């Protein structure tokens, strides 16, 4: 009877143990997978488990306040010359015993429940005198303290005194313009020009003439800084660089600056000149503020201006206006993808029929080896006299290989970086899976043998043999 | 990030379960004979298709149409599963005497 009991219980226990092992293995696998893909998860989990006790300590501090102090108030009339806004700054010292402040102007409430110890009153009129009094309210007795009233008289006028727009060329070819003796000259055929303007986000138009006539338009940053590198090599000789800064809010506010510079001949110019000759560059003279023969916009149409490595860039070019001279004419356009250093990664040229309102959509293939980062898509319309360019930026992101759900990806580079861990994990999982296979095969062989012996016993062949009863 | 880990965990669990299904189904194929064996062979193929579909689901390479391949493999899995169930049903009907052995 006891033997029978053992036979019934033991397999159940074994099954329970096996089930427990499988569930534990799967849970541990999931846990370590999560920790592997997001190490932050592991640290968060450990912190939650083992540092929870430390968080149970609660510190309570209490402060006993005194009665509020009487505010000593100053009132100053202010005129902002940039905006033309007139105001009165009412100011007084901080007080830890005070919770809120009320301000009366001309014995009538102006503002109540103020937490700060200063207030700017903008509802004021020129040439008027105002009287201010501040009451400090605190939780402790006597509860409040009123200041002595102060008076302030507003100025007779407050007008906007806008500064004149300015733009200057600070550096050329990586050096300050003032550091050159005589005319600044470099042998680099694509020198970087940079400078500043006093108009934040100003529209910057640059022009180079007379040899490689080129007009480009871009935007200065919020500090007024701008930087530009010619999209192709300039011809040797003395030329003039002209920059025009235009106020983005008021196109009538604009100013220009010019720099005469030189490009020196180099030993390898013989080869370069052959390449330059193949480029259709203008030969006219650009005057400061000269009107561009075409106005167009350029945009990268890929979603969020983001492309994977090797994914084509969809570009959209809209001719907003074009001078009659070039309307309905076939003009070459060069499309380039330029990296952060200003070097063209790829460049293609199409001849397009230009007319006002024409929408041009093209696809630029990017090489799969292109490095991840921010790039510029540049379009240059190459006229006889001038070249006009526009640019739009886009982001090249690393090629994803594995999606781990929820829009998260593992990139090829990340896999290479963690190749050791990935190989080890996959190897362990593969071994576990193969072990299960082998185990299953062994169990099936055992079962077949067991059934055969049982059948033989049933048939009466193995009745007297030892060990058959199992 | 918690949602992403949850999704990753669920995907991994699905794959692990399907791999176990594959192992256990192959184990049954090794144990049984004739029509039941054939039925489970189709079951193994269905499980294999679903495992491949899950694996392909992890692919995010833009040059590979994972969605189409995944859908195709899932459909293949469904077809094999259906064939497997039909064979099992036939076997049970024969055992119940509802259908004569050899009568298709």
mmCIF file of C-alpha atoms in Angstrom, chain A residues 33-390:
data_model
loop_
_atom_site.group_PDB
_atom_site.id
_atom_site.type_symbol
_atom_site.label_atom_id
_atom_site.label_comp_id
_atom_site.label_asym_id
_atom_site.label_seq_id
_atom_site.Cartn_x
_atom_site.Cartn_y
_atom_site.Cartn_z
ATOM 1 C CA UNK A 33 16.376 40.099 -21.341
ATOM 2 C CA UNK A 34 14.739 43.254 -19.996
ATOM 3 C CA UNK A 35 17.868 44.075 -17.998
ATOM 4 C CA UNK A 36 20.035 43.371 -21.041
ATOM 5 C CA UNK A 37 18.160 45.710 -23.354
ATOM 6 C CA UNK A 38 17.659 48.397 -20.707
ATOM 7 C CA UNK A 39 20.279 48.339 -17.956
ATOM 8 C CA UNK A 40 18.328 51.165 -16.270
ATOM 9 C CA UNK A 41 15.529 48.678 -15.625
ATOM 10 C CA UNK A 42 17.860 46.470 -13.563
ATOM 11 C CA UNK A 43 19.123 49.360 -11.436
ATOM 12 C CA UNK A 44 15.544 50.645 -11.012
ATOM 13 C CA UNK A 45 14.319 47.216 -9.938
ATOM 14 C CA UNK A 46 17.189 46.677 -7.491
ATOM 15 C CA UNK A 47 16.665 50.154 -6.073
ATOM 16 C CA UNK A 48 12.964 49.441 -5.613
ATOM 17 C CA UNK A 49 13.674 46.143 -3.882
ATOM 18 C CA UNK A 50 16.629 46.927 -1.646
ATOM 19 C CA UNK A 51 16.460 50.642 -1.003
ATOM 20 C CA UNK A 52 12.774 50.835 -0.180
ATOM 21 C CA UNK A 53 13.531 50.614 3.539
ATOM 22 C CA UNK A 54 15.679 53.750 3.413
ATOM 23 C CA UNK A 55 12.797 55.659 1.863
ATOM 24 C CA UNK A 56 10.589 54.846 4.845
ATOM 25 C CA UNK A 57 12.393 57.457 6.983
ATOM 26 C CA UNK A 58 10.293 60.591 7.105
ATOM 27 C CA UNK A 59 11.813 63.853 8.338
ATOM 28 C CA UNK A 60 9.440 66.458 9.715
ATOM 29 C CA UNK A 61 10.584 70.052 10.221
ATOM 30 C CA UNK A 62 8.541 72.832 11.740
ATOM 31 C CA UNK A 63 9.246 76.554 11.778
ATOM 32 C CA UNK A 64 7.648 78.981 14.204
ATOM 33 C CA UNK A 65 7.075 82.308 12.444
ATOM 34 C CA UNK A 66 7.069 85.771 13.958
ATOM 35 C CA UNK A 67 4.785 88.680 12.998
ATOM 36 C CA UNK A 68 5.334 90.125 9.450
ATOM 37 C CA UNK A 69 7.823 92.970 9.129
ATOM 38 C CA UNK A 70 6.756 96.346 7.806
ATOM 39 C CA UNK A 71 7.843 96.525 4.102
ATOM 40 C CA UNK A 72 10.159 99.387 3.102
ATOM 41 C CA UNK A 73 8.986 100.107 -0.439
ATOM 42 C CA UNK A 74 10.702 101.736 -3.411
ATOM 43 C CA UNK A 75 8.855 102.638 -6.631
ATOM 44 C CA UNK A 76 10.778 103.321 -9.852
ATOM 45 C CA UNK A 77 9.403 104.448 -13.221
ATOM 46 C CA UNK A 78 10.853 102.436 -16.145
ATOM 47 C CA UNK A 79 10.688 102.907 -19.893
ATOM 48 C CA UNK A 80 11.723 100.020 -22.184
ATOM 49 C CA UNK A 81 13.207 101.669 -25.258
ATOM 50 C CA UNK A 82 13.037 98.443 -27.271
ATOM 51 C CA UNK A 83 9.322 97.845 -26.752
ATOM 52 C CA UNK A 84 8.087 101.321 -25.722
ATOM 53 C CA UNK A 85 6.396 99.852 -22.626
ATOM 54 C CA UNK A 86 6.170 102.116 -19.574
ATOM 55 C CA UNK A 87 6.042 100.547 -16.106
ATOM 56 C CA UNK A 88 6.587 101.117 -12.400
ATOM 57 C CA UNK A 89 8.717 98.635 -10.487
ATOM 58 C CA UNK A 90 7.507 98.401 -6.886
ATOM 59 C CA UNK A 91 10.128 96.613 -4.792
ATOM 60 C CA UNK A 92 10.710 95.758 -1.128
ATOM 61 C CA UNK A 93 12.793 93.329 0.957
ATOM 62 C CA UNK A 94 11.922 89.620 1.430
ATOM 63 C CA UNK A 95 10.436 88.588 4.756
ATOM 64 C CA UNK A 96 10.216 84.967 5.925
ATOM 65 C CA UNK A 97 7.396 85.825 8.344
ATOM 66 C CA UNK A 98 5.169 87.024 5.499
ATOM 67 C CA UNK A 99 3.096 84.664 3.364
ATOM 68 C CA UNK A 100 1.456 87.125 0.877
ATOM 69 C CA UNK A 101 1.535 90.808 -0.038
ATOM 70 C CA UNK A 102 -1.229 93.234 -1.103
ATOM 71 C CA UNK A 103 -0.469 96.418 -3.052
ATOM 72 C CA UNK A 104 -2.685 99.510 -3.062
ATOM 73 C CA UNK A 105 -2.300 102.185 -5.728
ATOM 74 C CA UNK A 106 -3.810 105.595 -4.946
ATOM 75 C CA UNK A 107 -5.533 103.980 -1.868
ATOM 76 C CA UNK A 108 -7.298 101.383 -4.047
ATOM 77 C CA UNK A 109 -6.297 97.702 -4.279
ATOM 78 C CA UNK A 110 -3.960 97.023 -7.237
ATOM 79 C CA UNK A 111 -3.009 93.399 -6.568
ATOM 80 C CA UNK A 112 -3.568 90.974 -3.666
ATOM 81 C CA UNK A 113 -2.102 87.631 -2.594
ATOM 82 C CA UNK A 114 1.287 88.367 -4.191
ATOM 83 C CA UNK A 115 3.997 85.870 -3.269
ATOM 84 C CA UNK A 116 7.014 87.745 -4.715
ATOM 85 C CA UNK A 117 8.567 90.789 -3.049
ATOM 86 C CA UNK A 118 8.401 92.922 -6.210
ATOM 87 C CA UNK A 119 5.739 93.911 -8.719
ATOM 88 C CA UNK A 120 5.861 95.612 -12.114
ATOM 89 C CA UNK A 121 2.824 97.810 -12.742
ATOM 90 C CA UNK A 122 2.429 98.307 -16.495
ATOM 91 C CA UNK A 123 -1.023 99.909 -16.347
ATOM 92 C CA UNK A 124 0.430 103.398 -16.116
ATOM 93 C CA UNK A 125 0.190 106.592 -18.144
ATOM 94 C CA UNK A 126 2.939 109.061 -19.040
ATOM 95 C CA UNK A 127 3.188 112.222 -16.920
ATOM 96 C CA UNK A 128 1.025 110.827 -14.081
ATOM 97 C CA UNK A 129 1.920 110.531 -10.384
ATOM 98 C CA UNK A 130 1.012 107.362 -8.495
ATOM 99 C CA UNK A 131 1.093 106.450 -4.788
ATOM 100 C CA UNK A 132 1.887 102.866 -3.774
ATOM 101 C CA UNK A 133 1.520 101.125 -0.377
ATOM 102 C CA UNK A 134 2.322 97.482 0.381
ATOM 103 C CA UNK A 135 0.695 95.387 3.136
ATOM 104 C CA UNK A 136 2.516 92.256 4.325
ATOM 105 C CA UNK A 137 0.210 89.422 5.495
ATOM 106 C CA UNK A 138 1.503 86.680 7.779
ATOM 107 C CA UNK A 139 -0.002 83.800 9.765
ATOM 108 C CA UNK A 140 1.231 85.127 13.137
ATOM 109 C CA UNK A 141 -0.114 88.082 15.136
ATOM 110 C CA UNK A 142 -0.676 90.926 14.560
ATOM 111 C CA UNK A 143 -1.282 89.348 11.129
ATOM 112 C CA UNK A 144 -0.263 92.186 8.832
ATOM 113 C CA UNK A 145 2.106 95.169 8.518
ATOM 114 C CA UNK A 146 1.442 98.115 6.158
ATOM 115 C CA UNK A 147 4.267 100.107 4.537
ATOM 116 C CA UNK A 148 4.503 103.870 4.331
ATOM 117 C CA UNK A 149 3.127 105.112 0.972
ATOM 118 C CA UNK A 150 5.629 106.039 -1.745
ATOM 119 C CA UNK A 151 4.959 108.216 -4.789
ATOM 120 C CA UNK A 152 6.394 108.027 -8.289
ATOM 121 C CA UNK A 153 5.917 110.338 -11.272
ATOM 122 C CA UNK A 154 5.970 108.869 -14.767
ATOM 123 C CA UNK A 155 8.181 110.432 -17.473
ATOM 124 C CA UNK A 156 6.611 112.723 -20.060
ATOM 125 C CA UNK A 157 7.210 110.209 -22.906
ATOM 126 C CA UNK A 158 8.376 106.629 -23.587
ATOM 127 C CA UNK A 159 9.191 105.867 -27.233
ATOM 128 C CA UNK A 160 10.912 102.979 -28.996
ATOM 129 C CA UNK A 161 14.473 103.752 -29.872
ATOM 130 C CA UNK A 162 15.328 100.913 -32.217
ATOM 131 C CA UNK A 163 18.974 100.278 -32.937
ATOM 132 C CA UNK A 164 20.139 100.472 -36.527
ATOM 133 C CA UNK A 165 20.611 97.055 -38.147
ATOM 134 C CA UNK A 166 24.202 96.003 -38.528
ATOM 135 C CA UNK A 167 26.087 93.085 -40.005
ATOM 136 C CA UNK A 168 29.775 92.411 -40.122
ATOM 137 C CA UNK A 169 32.133 89.827 -41.526
ATOM 138 C CA UNK A 170 34.273 88.536 -38.669
ATOM 139 C CA UNK A 171 36.294 85.704 -40.153
ATOM 140 C CA UNK A 172 37.379 84.389 -43.529
ATOM 141 C CA UNK A 173 39.055 81.051 -44.204
ATOM 142 C CA UNK A 174 39.190 80.200 -40.489
ATOM 143 C CA UNK A 175 40.983 83.440 -39.434
ATOM 144 C CA UNK A 176 39.796 86.821 -38.265
ATOM 145 C CA UNK A 177 39.461 89.270 -41.154
ATOM 146 C CA UNK A 178 41.715 91.774 -39.353
ATOM 147 C CA UNK A 179 44.547 89.253 -38.990
ATOM 148 C CA UNK A 180 45.409 89.329 -42.732
ATOM 149 C CA UNK A 181 47.936 91.784 -44.167
ATOM 150 C CA UNK A 182 46.241 93.563 -47.042
ATOM 151 C CA UNK A 183 43.529 91.699 -48.946
ATOM 152 C CA UNK A 184 42.629 88.457 -47.103
ATOM 153 C CA UNK A 185 43.735 85.581 -49.311
ATOM 154 C CA UNK A 186 43.640 81.816 -48.880
ATOM 155 C CA UNK A 187 44.433 78.836 -51.069
ATOM 156 C CA UNK A 188 41.326 76.927 -49.909
ATOM 157 C CA UNK A 189 38.849 77.280 -52.741
ATOM 158 C CA UNK A 190 35.899 76.847 -50.415
ATOM 159 C CA UNK A 191 36.733 79.218 -47.542
ATOM 160 C CA UNK A 192 34.285 79.642 -44.675
ATOM 161 C CA UNK A 193 32.854 83.130 -44.141
ATOM 162 C CA UNK A 194 31.313 83.979 -40.771
ATOM 163 C CA UNK A 195 30.072 87.036 -38.944
ATOM 164 C CA UNK A 196 27.358 88.509 -36.788
ATOM 165 C CA UNK A 197 24.324 90.727 -37.050
ATOM 166 C CA UNK A 198 22.400 92.511 -34.321
ATOM 167 C CA UNK A 199 19.111 91.011 -35.616
ATOM 168 C CA UNK A 200 18.339 87.579 -34.146
ATOM 169 C CA UNK A 201 17.245 84.965 -36.709
ATOM 170 C CA UNK A 202 17.964 87.438 -39.511
ATOM 171 C CA UNK A 203 17.651 86.336 -43.131
ATOM 172 C CA UNK A 204 21.172 86.335 -44.515
ATOM 173 C CA UNK A 205 21.802 86.706 -48.232
ATOM 174 C CA UNK A 206 25.322 86.278 -49.488
ATOM 175 C CA UNK A 207 26.716 86.979 -52.936
ATOM 176 C CA UNK A 208 30.115 86.418 -54.475
ATOM 177 C CA UNK A 209 31.344 88.117 -57.616
ATOM 178 C CA UNK A 210 32.509 88.780 -60.153
ATOM 179 C CA UNK A 211 34.127 85.463 -61.152
ATOM 180 C CA UNK A 212 31.996 82.779 -59.455
ATOM 181 C CA UNK A 213 28.780 84.698 -59.138
ATOM 182 C CA UNK A 214 26.715 83.064 -56.457
ATOM 183 C CA UNK A 215 23.747 84.058 -54.378
ATOM 184 C CA UNK A 216 22.700 82.039 -51.358
ATOM 185 C CA UNK A 217 20.129 82.635 -48.662
ATOM 186 C CA UNK A 218 19.992 81.193 -45.158
ATOM 187 C CA UNK A 219 19.113 82.204 -41.595
ATOM 188 C CA UNK A 220 21.344 83.475 -38.793
ATOM 189 C CA UNK A 221 20.918 81.894 -35.368
ATOM 190 C CA UNK A 222 19.166 83.459 -32.362
ATOM 191 C CA UNK A 223 22.410 85.203 -31.377
ATOM 192 C CA UNK A 224 22.765 86.721 -34.823
ATOM 193 C CA UNK A 225 25.701 84.482 -35.759
ATOM 194 C CA UNK A 226 25.957 83.265 -39.345
ATOM 195 C CA UNK A 227 28.402 81.049 -41.172
ATOM 196 C CA UNK A 228 28.600 80.073 -44.832
ATOM 197 C CA UNK A 229 30.800 77.897 -46.983
ATOM 198 C CA UNK A 230 30.549 78.068 -50.794
ATOM 199 C CA UNK A 231 28.932 74.900 -52.178
ATOM 200 C CA UNK A 232 31.736 74.500 -54.770
ATOM 201 C CA UNK A 233 35.295 75.694 -55.253
ATOM 202 C CA UNK A 234 35.705 79.353 -56.169
ATOM 203 C CA UNK A 235 37.945 80.490 -59.004
ATOM 204 C CA UNK A 236 41.319 81.962 -58.219
ATOM 205 C CA UNK A 237 41.789 85.713 -58.127
ATOM 206 C CA UNK A 238 40.331 88.636 -56.208
ATOM 207 C CA UNK A 239 36.589 88.623 -55.625
ATOM 208 C CA UNK A 240 34.022 90.405 -53.510
ATOM 209 C CA UNK A 241 31.899 88.764 -50.837
ATOM 210 C CA UNK A 242 28.743 90.675 -49.948
ATOM 211 C CA UNK A 243 26.460 89.791 -47.044
ATOM 212 C CA UNK A 244 23.024 91.303 -46.492
ATOM 213 C CA UNK A 245 21.145 90.825 -43.205
ATOM 214 C CA UNK A 246 17.376 91.318 -43.325
ATOM 215 C CA UNK A 247 15.122 91.652 -40.269
ATOM 216 C CA UNK A 248 12.755 88.617 -40.384
ATOM 217 C CA UNK A 249 9.897 90.780 -39.009
ATOM 218 C CA UNK A 250 10.517 93.876 -41.121
ATOM 219 C CA UNK A 251 12.086 93.406 -44.556
ATOM 220 C CA UNK A 252 12.757 97.143 -44.838
ATOM 221 C CA UNK A 253 15.331 96.853 -42.038
ATOM 222 C CA UNK A 254 18.355 95.481 -43.839
ATOM 223 C CA UNK A 255 22.022 96.228 -44.100
ATOM 224 C CA UNK A 256 24.988 94.958 -46.080
ATOM 225 C CA UNK A 257 28.721 94.515 -45.652
ATOM 226 C CA UNK A 258 31.385 93.583 -48.196
ATOM 227 C CA UNK A 259 34.774 91.948 -48.103
ATOM 228 C CA UNK A 260 37.304 91.865 -50.907
ATOM 229 C CA UNK A 261 39.176 88.568 -50.753
ATOM 230 C CA UNK A 262 41.516 86.492 -52.863
ATOM 231 C CA UNK A 263 41.855 82.804 -53.739
ATOM 232 C CA UNK A 264 45.500 81.855 -54.312
ATOM 233 C CA UNK A 265 46.632 79.397 -56.946
ATOM 234 C CA UNK A 266 47.799 76.012 -55.769
ATOM 235 C CA UNK A 267 50.024 73.402 -57.377
ATOM 236 C CA UNK A 268 47.094 71.059 -57.956
ATOM 237 C CA UNK A 269 44.954 73.803 -59.518
ATOM 238 C CA UNK A 270 45.523 72.313 -62.959
ATOM 239 C CA UNK A 271 43.315 69.368 -61.996
ATOM 240 C CA UNK A 272 40.873 71.510 -60.081
ATOM 241 C CA UNK A 273 40.442 73.950 -62.915
ATOM 242 C CA UNK A 274 39.355 71.070 -65.156
ATOM 243 C CA UNK A 275 36.709 70.112 -62.600
ATOM 244 C CA UNK A 276 35.656 73.717 -62.109
ATOM 245 C CA UNK A 277 35.338 74.154 -65.847
ATOM 246 C CA UNK A 278 32.769 71.366 -65.866
ATOM 247 C CA UNK A 279 30.665 73.234 -63.325
ATOM 248 C CA UNK A 280 28.319 75.778 -64.833
ATOM 249 C CA UNK A 281 29.122 78.778 -62.661
ATOM 250 C CA UNK A 282 28.131 82.331 -63.347
ATOM 251 C CA UNK A 283 30.376 85.146 -64.443
ATOM 252 C CA UNK A 284 28.350 88.275 -63.727
ATOM 253 C CA UNK A 285 28.929 90.916 -61.107
ATOM 254 C CA UNK A 286 26.794 90.863 -58.011
ATOM 255 C CA UNK A 287 25.956 94.186 -56.496
ATOM 256 C CA UNK A 288 25.067 94.459 -52.808
ATOM 257 C CA UNK A 289 21.341 93.939 -52.369
ATOM 258 C CA UNK A 290 20.919 92.772 -55.983
ATOM 259 C CA UNK A 291 17.615 90.993 -56.529
ATOM 260 C CA UNK A 292 17.816 87.272 -57.128
ATOM 261 C CA UNK A 293 16.442 86.164 -60.548
ATOM 262 C CA UNK A 294 14.458 83.426 -58.819
ATOM 263 C CA UNK A 295 12.792 82.937 -55.486
ATOM 264 C CA UNK A 296 12.150 79.350 -54.525
ATOM 265 C CA UNK A 297 11.670 77.145 -51.496
ATOM 266 C CA UNK A 298 13.204 73.769 -50.838
ATOM 267 C CA UNK A 299 12.034 71.152 -48.358
ATOM 268 C CA UNK A 300 12.848 67.576 -47.413
ATOM 269 C CA UNK A 301 9.556 65.700 -47.515
ATOM 270 C CA UNK A 302 10.512 62.551 -45.591
ATOM 271 C CA UNK A 303 8.447 62.209 -42.389
ATOM 272 C CA UNK A 304 9.966 64.288 -39.560
ATOM 273 C CA UNK A 305 12.810 65.154 -41.968
ATOM 274 C CA UNK A 306 14.402 61.862 -40.966
ATOM 275 C CA UNK A 307 15.838 59.153 -43.221
ATOM 276 C CA UNK A 308 17.467 55.832 -42.480
ATOM 277 C CA UNK A 309 20.968 55.200 -43.798
ATOM 278 C CA UNK A 310 20.573 54.258 -47.464
ATOM 279 C CA UNK A 311 16.971 55.475 -47.639
ATOM 280 C CA UNK A 312 16.226 57.962 -50.453
ATOM 281 C CA UNK A 313 15.608 61.645 -49.646
ATOM 282 C CA UNK A 314 12.371 63.054 -51.078
ATOM 283 C CA UNK A 315 12.836 66.682 -52.001
ATOM 284 C CA UNK A 316 10.283 69.299 -52.932
ATOM 285 C CA UNK A 317 11.195 72.498 -54.738
ATOM 286 C CA UNK A 318 8.657 75.259 -55.420
ATOM 287 C CA UNK A 319 9.423 78.125 -57.783
ATOM 288 C CA UNK A 320 7.725 81.054 -56.045
ATOM 289 C CA UNK A 321 8.777 83.717 -58.509
ATOM 290 C CA UNK A 322 11.157 83.987 -61.452
ATOM 291 C CA UNK A 323 12.257 86.877 -63.593
ATOM 292 C CA UNK A 324 10.742 87.059 -67.065
ATOM 293 C CA UNK A 325 14.156 86.505 -68.613
ATOM 294 C CA UNK A 326 14.283 82.935 -67.283
ATOM 295 C CA UNK A 327 10.586 82.061 -67.186
ATOM 296 C CA UNK A 328 9.802 78.847 -69.127
ATOM 297 C CA UNK A 329 13.500 78.222 -69.739
ATOM 298 C CA UNK A 330 15.454 75.046 -69.076
ATOM 299 C CA UNK A 331 17.932 75.831 -66.328
ATOM 300 C CA UNK A 332 20.304 73.332 -64.665
ATOM 301 C CA UNK A 333 19.709 72.659 -60.983
ATOM 302 C CA UNK A 334 22.308 70.949 -58.845
ATOM 303 C CA UNK A 335 20.976 68.978 -55.860
ATOM 304 C CA UNK A 336 23.542 68.132 -53.197
ATOM 305 C CA UNK A 337 23.586 66.438 -49.824
ATOM 306 C CA UNK A 338 26.095 68.255 -47.672
ATOM 307 C CA UNK A 339 27.499 67.008 -44.367
ATOM 308 C CA UNK A 340 28.145 69.037 -41.206
ATOM 309 C CA UNK A 341 31.614 70.017 -42.450
ATOM 310 C CA UNK A 342 30.118 71.487 -45.604
ATOM 311 C CA UNK A 343 31.398 68.734 -47.892
ATOM 312 C CA UNK A 344 29.031 67.370 -50.517
ATOM 313 C CA UNK A 345 28.312 63.679 -49.959
ATOM 314 C CA UNK A 346 26.443 63.318 -53.231
ATOM 315 C CA UNK A 347 25.649 65.792 -55.960
ATOM 316 C CA UNK A 348 23.408 65.388 -58.991
ATOM 317 C CA UNK A 349 22.406 67.831 -61.694
ATOM 318 C CA UNK A 350 19.116 68.042 -63.585
ATOM 319 C CA UNK A 351 17.977 70.488 -66.193
ATOM 320 C CA UNK A 352 14.513 71.654 -65.252
ATOM 321 C CA UNK A 353 11.910 73.803 -66.957
ATOM 322 C CA UNK A 354 11.426 76.734 -64.589
ATOM 323 C CA UNK A 355 8.247 78.736 -64.391
ATOM 324 C CA UNK A 356 6.386 80.467 -61.568
ATOM 325 C CA UNK A 357 4.486 78.056 -59.339
ATOM 326 C CA UNK A 358 6.191 74.915 -60.717
ATOM 327 C CA UNK A 359 6.535 72.152 -58.150
ATOM 328 C CA UNK A 360 9.514 69.880 -58.605
ATOM 329 C CA UNK A 361 9.707 66.598 -56.723
ATOM 330 C CA UNK A 362 12.838 64.475 -56.943
ATOM 331 C CA UNK A 363 14.324 61.533 -55.083
ATOM 332 C CA UNK A 364 17.964 61.549 -54.050
ATOM 333 C CA UNK A 365 19.456 58.183 -53.200
ATOM 334 C CA UNK A 366 21.719 58.228 -50.145
ATOM 335 C CA UNK A 367 24.550 55.727 -49.851
ATOM 336 C CA UNK A 368 24.112 53.073 -47.156
ATOM 337 C CA UNK A 369 27.549 53.910 -45.744
ATOM 338 C CA UNK A 370 26.545 57.513 -45.010
ATOM 339 C CA UNK A 371 27.284 58.350 -41.360
ATOM 340 C CA UNK A 372 24.407 59.163 -39.040
ATOM 341 C CA UNK A 373 23.985 62.863 -38.310
ATOM 342 C CA UNK A 374 22.517 66.109 -39.572
ATOM 343 C CA UNK A 375 22.876 66.880 -43.255
ATOM 344 C CA UNK A 376 21.786 69.686 -45.542
ATOM 345 C CA UNK A 377 19.921 69.197 -48.751
ATOM 346 C CA UNK A 378 20.994 71.978 -51.089
ATOM 347 C CA UNK A 379 19.545 73.035 -54.414
ATOM 348 C CA UNK A 380 21.433 75.466 -56.618
ATOM 349 C CA UNK A 381 19.853 76.958 -59.690
ATOM 350 C CA UNK A 382 22.682 77.733 -62.046
ATOM 351 C CA UNK A 383 21.916 80.782 -64.170
ATOM 352 C CA UNK A 384 24.291 82.358 -66.665
ATOM 353 C CA UNK A 385 25.057 85.243 -64.359
ATOM 354 C CA UNK A 386 24.434 83.948 -60.864
ATOM 355 C CA UNK A 387 23.796 80.781 -58.927
ATOM 356 C CA UNK A 388 20.943 80.860 -56.428
ATOM 357 C CA UNK A 389 20.836 78.274 -53.665
ATOM 358 C CA UNK A 390 18.505 77.156 -50.905
#
